[in-house]
CSV table of C-alpha atoms and ligand atoms in Angstrom, one decimal:
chain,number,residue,atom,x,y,z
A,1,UNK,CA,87.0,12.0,21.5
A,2,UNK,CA,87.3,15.0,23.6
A,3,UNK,CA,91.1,16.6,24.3
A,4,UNK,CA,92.9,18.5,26.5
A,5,UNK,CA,91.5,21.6,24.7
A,6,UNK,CA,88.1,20.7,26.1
A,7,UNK,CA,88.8,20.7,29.5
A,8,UNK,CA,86.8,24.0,30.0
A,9,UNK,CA,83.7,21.9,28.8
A,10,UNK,CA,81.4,20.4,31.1
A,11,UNK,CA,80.6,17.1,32.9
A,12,UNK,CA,77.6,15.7,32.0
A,13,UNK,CA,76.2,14.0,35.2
A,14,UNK,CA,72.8,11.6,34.1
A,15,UNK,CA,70.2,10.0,36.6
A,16,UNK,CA,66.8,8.9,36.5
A,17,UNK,CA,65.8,11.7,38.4
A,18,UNK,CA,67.4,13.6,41.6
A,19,UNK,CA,69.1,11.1,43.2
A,20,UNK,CA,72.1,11.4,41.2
A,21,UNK,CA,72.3,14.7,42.7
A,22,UNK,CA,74.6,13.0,45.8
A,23,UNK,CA,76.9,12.6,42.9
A,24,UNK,CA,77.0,15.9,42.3
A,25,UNK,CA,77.3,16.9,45.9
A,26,UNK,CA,80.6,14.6,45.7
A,27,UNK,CA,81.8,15.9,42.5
A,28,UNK,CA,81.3,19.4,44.2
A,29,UNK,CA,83.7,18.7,46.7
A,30,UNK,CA,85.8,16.9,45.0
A,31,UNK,CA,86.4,19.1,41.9
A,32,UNK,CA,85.2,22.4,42.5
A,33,UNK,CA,86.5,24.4,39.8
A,34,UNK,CA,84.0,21.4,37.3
A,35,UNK,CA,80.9,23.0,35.7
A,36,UNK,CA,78.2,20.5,35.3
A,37,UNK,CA,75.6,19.9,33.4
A,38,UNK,CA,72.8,17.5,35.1
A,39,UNK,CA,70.5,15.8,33.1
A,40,UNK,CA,67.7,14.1,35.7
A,41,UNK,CA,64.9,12.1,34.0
A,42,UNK,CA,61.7,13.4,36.0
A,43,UNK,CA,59.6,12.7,33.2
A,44,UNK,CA,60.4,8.6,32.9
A,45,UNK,CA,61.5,8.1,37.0
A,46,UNK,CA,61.4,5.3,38.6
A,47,UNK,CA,63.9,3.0,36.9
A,48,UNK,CA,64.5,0.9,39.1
A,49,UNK,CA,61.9,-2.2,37.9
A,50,UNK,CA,62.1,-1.0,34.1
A,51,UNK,CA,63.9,-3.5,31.4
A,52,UNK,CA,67.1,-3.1,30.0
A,53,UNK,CA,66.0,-2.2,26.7
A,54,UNK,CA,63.9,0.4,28.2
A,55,UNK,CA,66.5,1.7,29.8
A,56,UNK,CA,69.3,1.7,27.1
A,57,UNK,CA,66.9,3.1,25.6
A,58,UNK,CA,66.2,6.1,27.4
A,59,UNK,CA,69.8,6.5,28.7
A,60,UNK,CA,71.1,6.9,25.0
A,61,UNK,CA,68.5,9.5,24.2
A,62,UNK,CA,70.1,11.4,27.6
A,63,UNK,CA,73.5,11.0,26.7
A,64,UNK,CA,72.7,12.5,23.0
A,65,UNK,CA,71.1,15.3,25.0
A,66,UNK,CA,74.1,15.9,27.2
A,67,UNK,CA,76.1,15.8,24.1
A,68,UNK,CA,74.7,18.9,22.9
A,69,UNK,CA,75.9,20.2,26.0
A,70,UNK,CA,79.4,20.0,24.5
A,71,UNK,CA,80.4,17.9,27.8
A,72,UNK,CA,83.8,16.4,27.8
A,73,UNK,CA,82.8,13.3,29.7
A,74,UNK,CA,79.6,11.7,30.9
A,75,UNK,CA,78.8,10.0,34.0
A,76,UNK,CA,75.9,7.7,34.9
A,77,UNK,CA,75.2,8.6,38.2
A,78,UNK,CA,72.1,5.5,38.4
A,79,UNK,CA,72.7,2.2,39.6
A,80,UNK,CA,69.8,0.9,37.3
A,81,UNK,CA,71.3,2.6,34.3
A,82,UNK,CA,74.9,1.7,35.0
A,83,UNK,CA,73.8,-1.8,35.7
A,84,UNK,CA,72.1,-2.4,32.4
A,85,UNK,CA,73.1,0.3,29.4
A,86,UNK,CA,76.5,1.1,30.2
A,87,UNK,CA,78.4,-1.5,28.2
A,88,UNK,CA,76.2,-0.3,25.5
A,89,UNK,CA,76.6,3.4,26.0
A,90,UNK,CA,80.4,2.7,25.7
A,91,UNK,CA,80.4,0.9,22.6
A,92,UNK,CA,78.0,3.5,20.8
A,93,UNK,CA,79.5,6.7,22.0
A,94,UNK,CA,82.7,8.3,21.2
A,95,UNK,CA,82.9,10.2,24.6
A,96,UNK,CA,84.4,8.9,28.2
A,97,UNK,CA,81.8,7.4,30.0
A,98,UNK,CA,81.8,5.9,33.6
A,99,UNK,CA,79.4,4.2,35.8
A,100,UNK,CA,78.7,3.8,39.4
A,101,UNK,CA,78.9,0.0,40.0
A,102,UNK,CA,82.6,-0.5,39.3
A,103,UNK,CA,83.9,2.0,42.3
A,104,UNK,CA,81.4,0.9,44.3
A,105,UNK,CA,82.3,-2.8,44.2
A,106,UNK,CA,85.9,-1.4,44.1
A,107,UNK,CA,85.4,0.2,47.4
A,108,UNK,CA,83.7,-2.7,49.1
A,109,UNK,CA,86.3,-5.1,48.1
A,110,UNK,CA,89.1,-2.8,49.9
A,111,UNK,CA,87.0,-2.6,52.9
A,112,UNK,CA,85.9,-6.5,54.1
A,113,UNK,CA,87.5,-8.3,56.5
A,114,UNK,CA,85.9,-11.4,56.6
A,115,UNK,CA,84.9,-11.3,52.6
A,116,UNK,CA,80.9,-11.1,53.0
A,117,UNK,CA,79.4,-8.1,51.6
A,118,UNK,CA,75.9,-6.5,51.3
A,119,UNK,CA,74.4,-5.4,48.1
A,120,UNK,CA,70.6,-3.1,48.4
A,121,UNK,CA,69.9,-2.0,45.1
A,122,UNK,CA,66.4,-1.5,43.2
A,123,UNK,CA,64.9,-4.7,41.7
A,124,UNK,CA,66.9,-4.2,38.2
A,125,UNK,CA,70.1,-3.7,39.6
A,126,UNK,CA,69.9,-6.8,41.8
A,127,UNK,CA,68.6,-8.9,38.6
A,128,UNK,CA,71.4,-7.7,36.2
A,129,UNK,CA,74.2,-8.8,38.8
A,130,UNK,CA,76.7,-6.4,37.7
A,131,UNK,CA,77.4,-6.1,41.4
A,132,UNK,CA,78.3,-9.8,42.3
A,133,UNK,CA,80.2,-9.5,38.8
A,134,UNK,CA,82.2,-6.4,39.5
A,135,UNK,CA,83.4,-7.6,42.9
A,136,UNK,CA,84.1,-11.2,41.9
A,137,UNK,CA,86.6,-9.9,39.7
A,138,UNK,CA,88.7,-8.4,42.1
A,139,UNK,CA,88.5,-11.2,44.5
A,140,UNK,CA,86.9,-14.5,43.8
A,141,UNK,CA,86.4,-15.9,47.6
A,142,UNK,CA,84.4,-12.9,48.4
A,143,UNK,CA,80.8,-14.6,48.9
A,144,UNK,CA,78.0,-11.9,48.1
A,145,UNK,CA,74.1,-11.0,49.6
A,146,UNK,CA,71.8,-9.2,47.6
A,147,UNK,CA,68.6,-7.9,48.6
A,148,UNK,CA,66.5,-5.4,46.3
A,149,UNK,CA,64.9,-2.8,48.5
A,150,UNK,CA,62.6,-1.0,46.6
A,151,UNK,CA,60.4,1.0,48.9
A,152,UNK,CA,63.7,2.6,49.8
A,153,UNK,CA,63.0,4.9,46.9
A,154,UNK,CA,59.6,6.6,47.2
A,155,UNK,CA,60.7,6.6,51.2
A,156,UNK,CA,63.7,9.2,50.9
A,157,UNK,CA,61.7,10.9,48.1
A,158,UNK,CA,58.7,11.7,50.5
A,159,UNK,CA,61.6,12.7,52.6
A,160,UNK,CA,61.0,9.6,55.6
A,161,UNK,CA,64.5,9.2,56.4
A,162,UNK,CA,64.4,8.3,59.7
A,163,UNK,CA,60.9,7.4,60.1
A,164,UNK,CA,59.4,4.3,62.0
A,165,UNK,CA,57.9,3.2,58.8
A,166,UNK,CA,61.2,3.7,57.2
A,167,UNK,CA,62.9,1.8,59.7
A,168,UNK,CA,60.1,-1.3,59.5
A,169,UNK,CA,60.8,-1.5,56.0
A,170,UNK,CA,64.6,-1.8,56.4
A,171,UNK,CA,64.2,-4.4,59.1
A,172,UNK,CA,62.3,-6.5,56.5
A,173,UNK,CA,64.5,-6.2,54.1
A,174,UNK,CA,68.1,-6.2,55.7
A,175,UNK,CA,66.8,-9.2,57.8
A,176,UNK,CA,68.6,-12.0,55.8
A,177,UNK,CA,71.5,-10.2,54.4
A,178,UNK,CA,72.1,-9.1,58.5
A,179,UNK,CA,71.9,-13.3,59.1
A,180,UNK,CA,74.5,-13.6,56.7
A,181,UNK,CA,76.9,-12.0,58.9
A,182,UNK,CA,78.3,-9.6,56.1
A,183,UNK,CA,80.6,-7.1,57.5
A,184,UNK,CA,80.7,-4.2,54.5
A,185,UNK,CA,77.0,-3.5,52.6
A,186,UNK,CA,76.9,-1.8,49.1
A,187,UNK,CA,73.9,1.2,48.9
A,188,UNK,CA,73.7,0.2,45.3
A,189,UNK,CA,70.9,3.1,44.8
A,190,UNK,CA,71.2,6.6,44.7
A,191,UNK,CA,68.6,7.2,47.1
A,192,UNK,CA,70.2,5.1,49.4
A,193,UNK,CA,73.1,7.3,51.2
A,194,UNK,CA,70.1,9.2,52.3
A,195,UNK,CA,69.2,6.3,54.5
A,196,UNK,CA,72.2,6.2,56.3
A,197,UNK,CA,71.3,6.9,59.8
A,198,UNK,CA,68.3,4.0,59.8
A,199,UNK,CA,70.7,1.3,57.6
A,200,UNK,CA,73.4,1.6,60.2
A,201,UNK,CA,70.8,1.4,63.1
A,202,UNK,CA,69.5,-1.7,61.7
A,203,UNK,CA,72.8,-3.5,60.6
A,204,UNK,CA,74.6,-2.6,63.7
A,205,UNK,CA,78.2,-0.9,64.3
A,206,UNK,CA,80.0,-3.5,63.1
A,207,UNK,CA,79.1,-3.6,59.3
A,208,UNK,CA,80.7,-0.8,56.9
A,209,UNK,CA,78.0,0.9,54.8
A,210,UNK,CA,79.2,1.9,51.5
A,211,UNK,CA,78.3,4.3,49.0
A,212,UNK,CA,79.9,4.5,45.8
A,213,UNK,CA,79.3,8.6,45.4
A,214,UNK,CA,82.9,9.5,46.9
A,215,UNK,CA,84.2,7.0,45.0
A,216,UNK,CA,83.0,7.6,41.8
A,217,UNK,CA,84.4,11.7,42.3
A,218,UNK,CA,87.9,10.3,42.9
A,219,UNK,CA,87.6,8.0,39.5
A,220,UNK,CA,86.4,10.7,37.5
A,221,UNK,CA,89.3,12.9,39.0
A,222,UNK,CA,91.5,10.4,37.5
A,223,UNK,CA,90.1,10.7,34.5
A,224,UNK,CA,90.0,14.1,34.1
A,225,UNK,CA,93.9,14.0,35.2
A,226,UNK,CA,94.9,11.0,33.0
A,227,UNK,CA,92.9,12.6,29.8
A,228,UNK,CA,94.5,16.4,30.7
A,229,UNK,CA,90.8,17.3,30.6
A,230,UNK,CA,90.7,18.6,34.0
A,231,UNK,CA,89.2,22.6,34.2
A,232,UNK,CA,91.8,25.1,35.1
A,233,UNK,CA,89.8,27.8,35.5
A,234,UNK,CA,88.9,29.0,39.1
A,235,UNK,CA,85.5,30.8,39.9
A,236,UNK,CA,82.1,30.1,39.9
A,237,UNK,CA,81.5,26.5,38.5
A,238,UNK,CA,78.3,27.7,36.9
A,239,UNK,CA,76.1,24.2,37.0
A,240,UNK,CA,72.8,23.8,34.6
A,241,UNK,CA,70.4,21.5,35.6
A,242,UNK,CA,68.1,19.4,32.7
A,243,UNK,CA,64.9,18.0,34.0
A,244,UNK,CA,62.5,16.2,31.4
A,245,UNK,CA,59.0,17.0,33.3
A,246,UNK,CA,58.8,20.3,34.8
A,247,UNK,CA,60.9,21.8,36.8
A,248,UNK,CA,59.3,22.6,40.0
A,249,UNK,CA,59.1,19.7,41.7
A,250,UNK,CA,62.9,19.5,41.1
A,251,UNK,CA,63.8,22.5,42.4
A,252,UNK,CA,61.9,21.8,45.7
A,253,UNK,CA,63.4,18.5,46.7
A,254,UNK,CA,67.1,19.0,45.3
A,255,UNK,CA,68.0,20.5,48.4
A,256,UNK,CA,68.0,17.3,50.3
A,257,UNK,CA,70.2,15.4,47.8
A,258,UNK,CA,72.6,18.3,47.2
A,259,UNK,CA,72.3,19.7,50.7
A,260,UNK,CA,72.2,23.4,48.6
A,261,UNK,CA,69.0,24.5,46.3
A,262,UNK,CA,69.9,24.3,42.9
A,263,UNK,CA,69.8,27.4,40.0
A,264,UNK,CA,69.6,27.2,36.4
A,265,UNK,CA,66.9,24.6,35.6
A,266,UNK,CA,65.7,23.7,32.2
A,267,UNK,CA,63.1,21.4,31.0
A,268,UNK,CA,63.9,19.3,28.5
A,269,UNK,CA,61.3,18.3,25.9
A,270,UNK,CA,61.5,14.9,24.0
A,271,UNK,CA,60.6,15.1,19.8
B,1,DGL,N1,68.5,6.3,40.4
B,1,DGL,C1,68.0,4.9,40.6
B,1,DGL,C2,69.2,4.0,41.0
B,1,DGL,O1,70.2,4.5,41.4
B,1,DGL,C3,67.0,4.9,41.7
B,1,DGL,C4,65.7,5.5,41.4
B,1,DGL,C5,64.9,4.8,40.3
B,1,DGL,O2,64.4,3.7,40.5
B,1,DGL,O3,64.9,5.4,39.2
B,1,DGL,O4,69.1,2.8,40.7
């Protein structure tokens, strides 16, 4: 378990591939003096329709590689690994460990009026109903619409964020969840923020989009604060990125998850 006398060490930051990268842009705000080490499958992407033993699976072989990293806390940046290898992640590691689906439901919870909320997510995340669990717990009466949306993801990573095709594909999918009259919808998906502009065009003014990223740099600020882990020392965080096919590819789209290119790329080679 780390201590205090870790807090120089980094936070390891995990996700399927770059989308966790608009929880890095958060944490970057958030906690600028934090070096992080990001660890973005490339190799194994998409998760999004893969099982949950697949993707225990590969998220414990991530979080063994981030350990070697010396990171003093990790945080599962995917919705599909949050949603289904978390619990187990927590159980099998001796290192703080936080997910994106708690916050997120969190956040939603404080922000409905009328106690009907949206949840787009991939396919796995929908099926695992961590969501509907998550917010349940803090408030029974809320009544919840789920919808998995999983052309969202190969849309934002051509980089069709506001395209007509885009915006078809959202009508499709945000038809029933939009009858529902919700007034708050989660962007359970990392990809997701990304689509901001058409989601809110489609859903209308009056309904709340929500996305978990802020929210999750605030818990992991508490965290750091409550554990006396948090980095004192000003300068230069000094990020390393870990991608697991080659690094190229990475490099090139980063920019529009993190808004900034990204230095310091490895590949990482499963034995
Ligand atoms: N990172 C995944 C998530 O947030 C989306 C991309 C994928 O399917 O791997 O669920």
């Amino acid at each position: 378990m780390p201590t205090s006398n870790h807090s120089q060490q980094p936070i390891g930051i995990f996700d399927s591939g770059l989308g966790g990268l608009t929880v890095v842009k958060e944490l970057n705000l958030h906690l600028p003096n934090e070096r992080i080490v990001y660890f973005g499958d490339t190799a194994r992407v998409p998760y999004g329709g893969k099982s949950a033993q697949t993707i225990i699976r590969y998220s414990r072989e991530i979080v063994r590689a981030l350990l070697k990293y010396k990171v003093k806390m990790v945080v599962v940046a995917c919705n599909t690994a949050s949603s289904l290898a978390l619990e187990v992640l927590k159980k099998e590691f001796n290192v703080p460990i936080i997910g994106v689906i708690e916050p997120g439901a969190k956040k939603a919870v404080g922000v409905t009026r009328n106690k009907k909320i949206g949840i787009i997510a991939t396919s796995s995340t929908i099926k695992s109903g961590k969501y509907a669990k998550n917010i349940l717990k803090l408030d029974k009466d809320v009544r919840v619409f789920s919808q998995p949306c999983p052309l969202f993801v190969p849309l934002v990573e051509e980089g069709w964020f506001a395209h007509k095709v885009t915006y078809e594909v959202a009508q499709q999918y945000l038809a029933q969840i939009k009858k529902a009259g919700i007034d708050t919808l989660i962007l359970g998906c990392t990809h997701y923020p990304l689509l901001k502009e058409v989601l809110g065009h489609v859903m209308g003014l009056k309904v709340e989009l929500v996305d978990s990223a802020s929210e999750v740099a605030v818990k992991v600020q508490e965290l750091l604060i409550n554990k006396k882990l948090l980095r004192s020392r000003l300068g230069p965080a000094g990020h390393v990125f870990i991608v697991s096919d080659e690094p190229e590819q990475f490099k090139r789209l980063a920019i529009r998850f993190l808004g900034g290119g990204v230095k310091n790329v490895r590949r990482h080679h499963y034995v």
